[in-house]
Amino acid sequence: MNESDSVFTELEDDGLDIEAIFGGGASSENPFETPEPVQEPTAEKQEAPAEQKAAETPPPAPEKKAPKAKPEKKEEIPDPISAAVEAKTQENTQKGLYDKLPIFYHKGAKETIEDTSMTFEELRIRKSEDFTDLEAGKYVTWSIEYGTIRKDVKDPEGTTIASMKESVERSREFLEMLRKSKDKNPDCFVKPRVTMKSKGNAAYKGVFGSAEEARKSDKVICLFPANDGKFYEMRKTEQGEFIAPKNKVTEFQSARAGFIPALPLIPLSLIGQIIAFFRSFMQEHEEYEALALIYWGKLEQEFFAYVPKQTVQKSHLDADLRDCPYDDESRFIRYADIHSHNSMEAFFSAEDDWDESETGLYLVLGELDHFFPEIKARIFCGGSFVPIDPATVIEGLEREYPKDWHEHVTCKKKESRLASRRKSMFEDLDDEVSH
């Protein structure tokens, strides 16, 4: 044993763990060997300061956001009820427009065209009396303006106003315009256009309210009314002023006196009640007149009769119309006055003319002693009485009857006296020959 071994043996005897201190095993390094110097890292491998790193490091590229997906459009499902209502509304609008009359429009003047069966040329001739610039037909063109649609008339002589209006109304362009437009009830204007003005004294004719107005005008031919109820024509020439009655006045539309009711016909049942009331004043030896007033209730929408307080005689009556409970024009319309002539004929007396001097409708019943009494009707307007047919305002007795009744009736024409005499002569001659 050498000295070194004895030393370690002593250490182990003292209770020291040699392997724990120096490590054990054959591969353990010698603790007494000089350690190799530790090499410092080179400058290339040394890490740069944090600030330098931040300066040298490029900034990160910005992130690209993905485009937002567009929401898918939901397919709109049409509402069948709304579509049906819109279609029905358009249909009703079209029907109303079909019945709506067109309007003649020229130089600010408007007039409804009642007769749409005439051609545009016929309308020009008719209006040339009022608008002298329309007298030269070859210089006049026509067009229809219906809402935002304008159509030229290519053949004024062969095209009627009704057919032109209908062709526009049935076009797809018109229906599309009507659907988009706010105005669902446009007017149909018929407009002439003068392409060339004729030279000379064109506006030579005029209508005036008096002779003085006509005299002061620059018109050569003047028409004016007079207090005798006639129209006169004044013509100014270099010779002087000529005035004569106008026998045929074409400057005005024709008119007929009469009455056009705005209410329904008076029920025959109501007239029957009034007849029974009048007959109650026809006694055995005395007969009296009576009066009833026929009213229309605006709320009730029906006729009814009112009998005012009155004092009656054979051919006269005095009625007191004060304190009438129906004297309220906002609720009731006094439609007709009706009075009786008992057993006398139905006629309007001079006294009736005096009493019935207010614009209105008047009826009189006569021959009330007959099964069917006689009835007459008239109106008062502007100081004149005009007789009218009672059937204009009262329900008639006519009712429907079976058509086969006609099969049992044979109509025979009445022979003239000469034909009857000749027939009799030939019959007598035949009798003589036979004998």
Coordinates of C-alpha atoms in Angstrom, one line a residue:
M1 CA 0.0 0.0 0.0
N2 CA 1.3 3.3 -0.9
E3 CA 0.9 6.5 1.0
S4 CA -2.0 7.8 -0.9
D5 CA -4.1 4.7 -0.3
S6 CA -3.5 4.9 3.4
V7 CA -4.7 8.4 3.4
F8 CA -8.0 7.6 1.8
T9 CA -8.3 4.6 4.1
E10 CA -8.0 6.9 7.1
L11 CA -10.6 9.2 5.7
E12 CA -13.1 6.4 5.2
D13 CA -12.4 5.2 8.7
D14 CA -13.3 8.7 10.0
G15 CA -16.9 8.2 8.4
L16 CA -16.4 10.4 5.4
D17 CA -18.0 9.3 2.1
I18 CA -15.3 9.6 -0.5
E19 CA -17.7 9.0 -3.5
A20 CA -20.0 11.7 -2.3
I21 CA -17.2 14.2 -2.1
F22 CA -15.2 13.3 -5.2
G23 CA -17.7 11.2 -7.1
G24 CA -17.3 7.6 -7.8
G25 CA -16.8 5.4 -10.8
A26 CA -14.0 4.9 -13.2
S27 CA -15.1 7.7 -15.4
S28 CA -15.1 10.4 -12.7
E29 CA -12.7 13.2 -13.3
N30 CA -9.7 13.8 -11.3
P31 CA -10.3 16.6 -9.0
F32 CA -6.7 17.5 -8.8
E33 CA -6.3 18.2 -12.4
T34 CA -6.1 21.7 -13.5
P35 CA -9.5 22.8 -15.2
E36 CA -9.4 24.1 -18.7
P37 CA -10.0 27.8 -19.1
V38 CA -13.6 28.8 -20.1
Q39 CA -13.7 30.6 -23.4
E40 CA -15.8 33.8 -23.7
P41 CA -18.4 34.0 -26.4
T42 CA -17.3 35.8 -29.6
A43 CA -18.8 39.2 -30.6
E44 CA -20.7 37.6 -33.4
K45 CA -22.5 35.3 -31.1
Q46 CA -23.3 38.0 -28.5
E47 CA -26.9 39.0 -28.4
A48 CA -27.7 42.6 -29.4
P49 CA -29.4 44.9 -26.9
A50 CA -33.2 44.8 -26.8
E51 CA -33.5 48.4 -28.3
Q52 CA -31.3 47.4 -31.2
K53 CA -33.3 44.3 -31.8
A54 CA -36.5 46.3 -31.9
A55 CA -34.9 48.7 -34.4
E56 CA -33.6 45.9 -36.7
T57 CA -36.8 43.8 -36.5
P58 CA -39.3 44.8 -39.3
P59 CA -42.8 45.5 -38.1
P60 CA -45.3 42.7 -38.7
A61 CA -47.5 43.0 -41.8
P62 CA -51.1 44.1 -41.0
E63 CA -53.6 41.4 -41.0
K64 CA -56.0 41.5 -43.9
K65 CA -59.6 41.3 -42.7
A66 CA -61.7 38.9 -44.5
P67 CA -64.6 40.7 -46.4
K68 CA -68.0 40.5 -44.7
A69 CA -70.3 38.2 -46.5
K70 CA -73.3 40.0 -47.9
P71 CA -76.6 38.8 -46.5
E72 CA -78.5 36.8 -49.0
K73 CA -81.7 38.5 -50.3
K74 CA -84.7 36.6 -49.4
E75 CA -87.0 36.1 -52.3
E76 CA -90.2 38.2 -51.7
I77 CA -93.3 36.1 -51.9
P78 CA -96.2 38.2 -53.2
D79 CA -99.2 38.6 -51.0
P80 CA -102.1 37.0 -52.9
I81 CA -104.7 39.1 -51.1
S82 CA -102.9 42.4 -51.7
A83 CA -102.4 41.4 -55.4
A84 CA -106.1 40.6 -55.7
V85 CA -107.1 43.9 -54.1
E86 CA -104.7 45.9 -56.4
A87 CA -106.0 44.0 -59.5
K88 CA -109.6 44.7 -58.5
T89 CA -108.9 48.4 -57.8
Q90 CA -107.2 48.7 -61.2
E91 CA -110.2 47.0 -62.9
N92 CA -112.7 49.3 -61.2
T93 CA -110.5 52.3 -62.1
Q94 CA -110.4 51.2 -65.7
K95 CA -114.2 50.7 -65.8
G96 CA -114.7 54.2 -64.4
L97 CA -112.4 55.7 -67.0
Y98 CA -114.2 53.8 -69.8
D99 CA -117.4 55.5 -68.9
K100 CA -115.8 58.9 -68.3
L101 CA -116.5 61.3 -71.1
P102 CA -113.6 63.1 -72.9
I103 CA -113.1 66.8 -72.7
F104 CA -112.7 69.2 -75.6
Y105 CA -109.9 71.7 -74.7
H106 CA -108.9 74.7 -76.8
K107 CA -107.6 78.1 -75.8
G108 CA -108.5 77.6 -72.1
A109 CA -112.1 76.5 -73.0
K110 CA -113.2 73.1 -71.7
E111 CA -116.4 71.3 -72.6
T112 CA -117.5 67.7 -72.1
I113 CA -118.0 65.8 -75.4
E114 CA -121.4 64.1 -75.0
D115 CA -121.4 62.5 -78.5
T116 CA -118.2 60.5 -78.8
S117 CA -119.4 58.7 -81.9
M118 CA -118.5 61.7 -84.1
T119 CA -115.1 62.0 -85.8
F120 CA -112.5 64.6 -85.0
E121 CA -113.3 66.4 -88.3
E122 CA -117.0 66.6 -87.3
L123 CA -116.0 68.0 -84.0
R124 CA -113.8 70.6 -85.8
I125 CA -116.7 71.7 -88.0
R126 CA -119.0 72.0 -84.9
K127 CA -116.5 74.0 -82.9
S128 CA -115.4 76.3 -85.8
E129 CA -118.5 78.4 -85.2
D130 CA -117.0 79.3 -81.8
F131 CA -113.3 79.2 -82.7
T132 CA -112.7 80.7 -86.1
D133 CA -109.1 79.5 -86.1
L134 CA -110.5 76.0 -86.6
E135 CA -112.3 76.9 -89.9
A136 CA -109.5 75.8 -92.2
G137 CA -109.5 72.0 -91.6
K138 CA -106.3 71.4 -93.6
Y139 CA -104.4 73.4 -91.0
V140 CA -105.8 71.7 -87.9
T141 CA -104.3 68.6 -86.3
W142 CA -105.7 66.7 -83.3
S143 CA -104.3 64.8 -80.4
I144 CA -105.5 63.0 -77.2
E145 CA -103.7 63.8 -73.9
Y146 CA -104.6 61.1 -71.4
G147 CA -102.7 61.5 -68.1
T148 CA -99.0 61.5 -69.2
I149 CA -99.8 59.8 -72.5
R150 CA -100.2 61.9 -75.7
K151 CA -101.3 60.3 -79.0
D152 CA -101.7 62.1 -82.4
V153 CA -104.7 61.4 -84.5
K154 CA -103.5 60.3 -88.0
D155 CA -106.9 60.3 -89.7
P156 CA -109.3 62.9 -88.3
E157 CA -111.9 62.3 -90.9
G158 CA -112.1 58.5 -90.4
T159 CA -111.4 58.2 -86.6
T160 CA -114.1 58.6 -84.0
I161 CA -113.4 60.1 -80.6
A162 CA -114.6 57.0 -78.8
S163 CA -112.4 54.6 -80.8
M164 CA -109.3 56.8 -80.2
K165 CA -110.0 57.0 -76.5
E166 CA -110.6 53.3 -76.2
S167 CA -107.4 52.4 -78.1
V168 CA -105.4 54.4 -75.6
E169 CA -107.2 52.9 -72.6
R170 CA -106.5 49.4 -73.8
S171 CA -102.8 49.9 -74.5
R172 CA -100.2 48.4 -72.2
E173 CA -98.5 51.8 -71.9
F174 CA -101.7 53.3 -70.5
L175 CA -102.2 50.5 -68.0
E176 CA -98.6 50.8 -66.8
M177 CA -99.0 54.6 -66.5
L178 CA -102.1 54.1 -64.5
R179 CA -100.4 51.7 -62.1
K180 CA -97.5 54.0 -61.4
S181 CA -99.4 57.3 -61.3
K182 CA -100.9 58.8 -58.2
D183 CA -103.8 60.2 -60.2
K184 CA -106.0 57.2 -60.8
N185 CA -108.7 59.3 -62.4
P186 CA -107.1 61.3 -65.2
D187 CA -109.1 63.4 -67.7
C188 CA -109.0 62.6 -71.4
F189 CA -108.4 65.9 -73.2
V190 CA -109.1 66.2 -76.9
K191 CA -107.0 69.1 -78.2
P192 CA -106.9 70.7 -81.7
R193 CA -103.8 72.4 -82.9
V194 CA -103.6 75.0 -85.7
T195 CA -100.5 74.4 -87.7
M196 CA -100.9 77.6 -89.8
K197 CA -102.9 80.7 -89.1
S198 CA -104.9 82.1 -92.0
K199 CA -104.6 85.7 -92.8
G200 CA -107.5 88.2 -92.9
N201 CA -110.4 89.1 -90.6
A202 CA -110.8 85.7 -88.8
A203 CA -112.3 86.6 -85.4
Y204 CA -115.2 88.5 -86.8
K205 CA -118.1 87.0 -84.8
G206 CA -119.1 87.4 -81.1
V207 CA -121.9 86.9 -78.6
F208 CA -122.8 89.7 -76.2
G209 CA -125.2 90.4 -73.4
S210 CA -126.7 93.6 -74.9
A211 CA -126.8 95.7 -78.0
E212 CA -124.6 98.3 -76.4
E213 CA -121.9 95.7 -75.7
A214 CA -122.1 94.5 -79.3
R215 CA -121.9 98.0 -80.6
K216 CA -118.7 98.8 -78.7
S217 CA -116.9 95.6 -79.8
D218 CA -114.7 95.2 -82.9
K219 CA -116.7 92.3 -84.2
V220 CA -118.4 92.5 -87.5
I221 CA -121.2 90.1 -86.7
C222 CA -122.7 90.3 -83.2
L223 CA -125.4 88.2 -81.5
F224 CA -127.3 89.5 -78.4
P225 CA -130.6 88.9 -76.6
A226 CA -133.4 91.5 -76.1
N227 CA -136.1 91.9 -73.5
D228 CA -138.8 90.5 -75.9
G229 CA -137.2 87.0 -75.5
K230 CA -135.7 87.0 -79.0
F231 CA -132.1 87.0 -80.2
Y232 CA -130.9 89.6 -82.6
E233 CA -128.0 89.7 -85.0
M234 CA -126.1 93.0 -85.6
R235 CA -123.9 93.4 -88.7
K236 CA -121.5 96.3 -89.1
T237 CA -120.7 97.5 -92.6
E238 CA -119.5 100.6 -94.3
Q239 CA -123.1 101.4 -95.1
G240 CA -124.2 101.3 -91.5
E241 CA -125.4 99.0 -88.7
F242 CA -128.0 96.3 -89.5
I243 CA -130.0 94.6 -86.8
A244 CA -132.6 91.8 -87.4
P245 CA -134.1 89.0 -85.4
K246 CA -132.1 85.8 -85.5
N247 CA -134.4 83.0 -86.6
K248 CA -131.9 80.1 -86.2
V249 CA -129.5 80.5 -83.3
T250 CA -126.7 77.9 -83.8
E251 CA -124.3 79.6 -81.3
F252 CA -126.1 77.9 -78.4
Q253 CA -126.9 74.3 -77.6
S254 CA -130.4 73.1 -77.9
A255 CA -132.5 72.9 -74.7
R256 CA -135.9 71.6 -73.7
A257 CA -138.1 72.7 -70.9
G258 CA -138.9 70.1 -68.3
F259 CA -137.8 68.5 -65.0
I260 CA -135.1 65.9 -64.4
P261 CA -135.6 64.4 -60.9
A262 CA -132.7 64.0 -58.6
L263 CA -134.7 61.7 -56.3
P264 CA -136.5 58.3 -56.8
L265 CA -140.0 58.1 -58.1
I266 CA -142.8 58.8 -55.6
P267 CA -144.1 55.4 -54.5
L268 CA -147.6 54.6 -55.8
S269 CA -148.6 53.5 -52.3
L270 CA -148.0 57.0 -50.9
I271 CA -150.1 58.5 -53.7
G272 CA -152.8 55.9 -52.9
Q273 CA -152.9 57.2 -49.2
I274 CA -153.2 60.8 -50.4
I275 CA -156.0 59.9 -52.8
A276 CA -157.9 58.1 -49.9
F277 CA -157.4 61.2 -47.8
F278 CA -158.7 63.5 -50.5
R279 CA -161.8 61.2 -51.1
S280 CA -162.7 61.4 -47.4
F281 CA -163.7 65.1 -48.0
M282 CA -166.2 64.2 -50.7
Q283 CA -169.4 63.7 -48.9
E284 CA -172.9 63.0 -50.2
H285 CA -173.9 66.6 -50.7
E286 CA -170.6 68.5 -50.1
E287 CA -167.2 68.3 -51.7
Y288 CA -164.1 70.0 -50.5
E289 CA -160.5 70.5 -51.7
A290 CA -157.6 69.5 -49.6
L291 CA -153.8 69.9 -49.7
A292 CA -150.9 67.6 -48.8
L293 CA -147.1 68.2 -49.0
I294 CA -144.7 65.5 -50.1
Y295 CA -141.3 65.5 -48.3
W296 CA -138.1 63.5 -48.7
G297 CA -136.2 62.5 -45.6
K298 CA -132.5 62.7 -46.1
L299 CA -131.6 60.4 -43.3
E300 CA -134.5 58.0 -43.8
Q301 CA -134.0 58.1 -47.6
E302 CA -137.8 57.9 -48.3
F303 CA -140.8 60.0 -49.1
F304 CA -143.6 60.8 -46.7
A305 CA -146.6 63.1 -46.7
Y306 CA -147.5 66.0 -44.3
V307 CA -150.9 67.7 -44.1
P308 CA -150.6 71.3 -42.8
K309 CA -153.4 73.1 -41.0
Q310 CA -155.9 74.3 -43.5
T311 CA -159.4 75.6 -44.1
V312 CA -161.1 74.1 -47.1
Q313 CA -164.1 74.9 -49.4
K314 CA -165.5 73.5 -52.6
S315 CA -163.1 75.3 -54.9
H316 CA -160.7 77.1 -52.4
L317 CA -158.5 76.4 -49.5
D318 CA -156.3 78.4 -47.1
A319 CA -153.3 76.6 -45.7
D320 CA -151.1 77.7 -42.8
L321 CA -147.5 76.6 -43.4
R322 CA -146.1 78.2 -40.3
D323 CA -144.5 76.0 -37.6
C324 CA -144.0 73.1 -40.0
P325 CA -142.0 70.4 -38.2
Y326 CA -140.2 69.6 -41.4
D327 CA -139.0 73.1 -42.3
D328 CA -135.4 72.0 -41.9
E329 CA -133.5 71.9 -45.2
S330 CA -130.6 70.1 -43.6
R331 CA -132.9 67.1 -42.9
F332 CA -135.8 67.3 -45.3
I333 CA -136.6 68.3 -48.9
R334 CA -140.0 69.7 -49.7
Y335 CA -140.4 67.8 -53.0
A336 CA -144.0 68.5 -54.2
D337 CA -147.3 70.2 -53.4
I338 CA -150.4 68.2 -54.3
H339 CA -154.0 69.3 -53.9
S340 CA -157.4 67.9 -55.0
H341 CA -160.2 69.2 -57.2
N342 CA -162.7 66.7 -55.8
S343 CA -165.0 65.5 -58.6
M344 CA -163.9 68.3 -61.0
E345 CA -161.3 67.8 -63.7
A346 CA -157.7 68.0 -62.9
F347 CA -156.4 71.4 -64.0
F348 CA -154.5 74.3 -62.6
S349 CA -156.7 77.4 -62.0
A350 CA -155.7 81.0 -62.0
E351 CA -155.7 80.9 -58.3
D352 CA -153.3 78.0 -58.4
D353 CA -151.0 80.1 -60.6
W354 CA -151.0 82.8 -58.0
D355 CA -150.2 80.4 -55.1
E356 CA -147.6 78.2 -56.9
S357 CA -145.2 81.0 -57.8
E358 CA -142.1 79.4 -56.2
T359 CA -139.6 77.2 -58.1
G360 CA -141.0 73.7 -57.5
L361 CA -143.1 70.7 -58.5
Y362 CA -146.9 70.8 -58.3
L363 CA -149.6 68.1 -58.7
V364 CA -153.4 68.3 -58.9
L365 CA -155.9 65.4 -58.6
G366 CA -159.3 65.5 -60.1
E367 CA -162.3 63.2 -60.8
L368 CA -161.8 61.6 -57.4
D369 CA -165.3 60.0 -57.8
H370 CA -163.8 57.7 -60.5
F371 CA -162.0 54.5 -59.7
F372 CA -158.8 55.9 -61.3
P373 CA -158.6 59.7 -60.6
E374 CA -157.0 62.1 -63.1
I375 CA -153.7 63.6 -62.3
K376 CA -151.7 66.4 -63.8
A377 CA -148.2 67.8 -63.0
R378 CA -146.2 70.9 -63.8
I379 CA -143.2 72.9 -62.6
F380 CA -142.6 76.5 -62.0
C381 CA -139.2 77.9 -63.1
G382 CA -138.0 81.4 -63.9
G383 CA -141.5 82.9 -64.0
S384 CA -143.0 80.2 -66.3
F385 CA -145.1 77.1 -65.8
V386 CA -144.1 74.0 -67.7
P387 CA -146.4 71.0 -67.8
I388 CA -144.7 67.6 -67.3
D389 CA -145.7 64.0 -67.5
P390 CA -146.8 62.7 -64.0
A391 CA -144.9 59.5 -64.8
T392 CA -141.7 61.6 -64.6
V393 CA -142.1 61.8 -60.8
I394 CA -144.6 59.1 -59.8
E395 CA -144.5 55.4 -60.1
G396 CA -146.8 54.1 -62.9
L397 CA -149.5 51.5 -62.8
E398 CA -147.7 49.4 -65.4
R399 CA -146.5 46.0 -64.2
E400 CA -145.0 43.0 -65.9
Y401 CA -147.5 40.6 -67.4
P402 CA -147.2 37.1 -69.0
K403 CA -146.0 37.4 -72.6
D404 CA -148.2 34.5 -73.8
W405 CA -151.2 36.8 -73.3
H406 CA -150.4 38.2 -76.8
E407 CA -151.0 34.8 -78.4
H408 CA -154.7 35.1 -77.7
V409 CA -155.1 38.6 -79.2
T410 CA -155.6 39.2 -83.0
C411 CA -155.4 42.8 -84.2
K412 CA -157.7 43.7 -87.0
K413 CA -157.2 47.0 -88.9
K414 CA -160.3 49.1 -89.3
E415 CA -161.6 49.3 -92.9
S416 CA -162.2 52.6 -94.5
R417 CA -165.8 53.5 -95.3
L418 CA -165.1 53.2 -99.1
A419 CA -163.6 49.7 -98.7
S420 CA -166.5 48.7 -96.5
R421 CA -169.1 50.0 -99.0
R422 CA -167.4 48.2 -101.9
K423 CA -167.3 45.0 -99.9
S424 CA -171.0 45.3 -99.1
M425 CA -171.8 45.9 -102.8
F426 CA -169.9 42.8 -103.9
E427 CA -171.7 40.8 -101.2
D428 CA -175.1 42.0 -102.4
L429 CA -174.1 41.2 -106.0
D430 CA -173.1 37.7 -105.1
D431 CA -176.4 37.2 -103.4
E432 CA -178.4 38.2 -106.5
V433 CA -176.3 35.9 -108.7
S434 CA -176.8 33.0 -106.4
H435 CA -180.5 33.5 -106.4

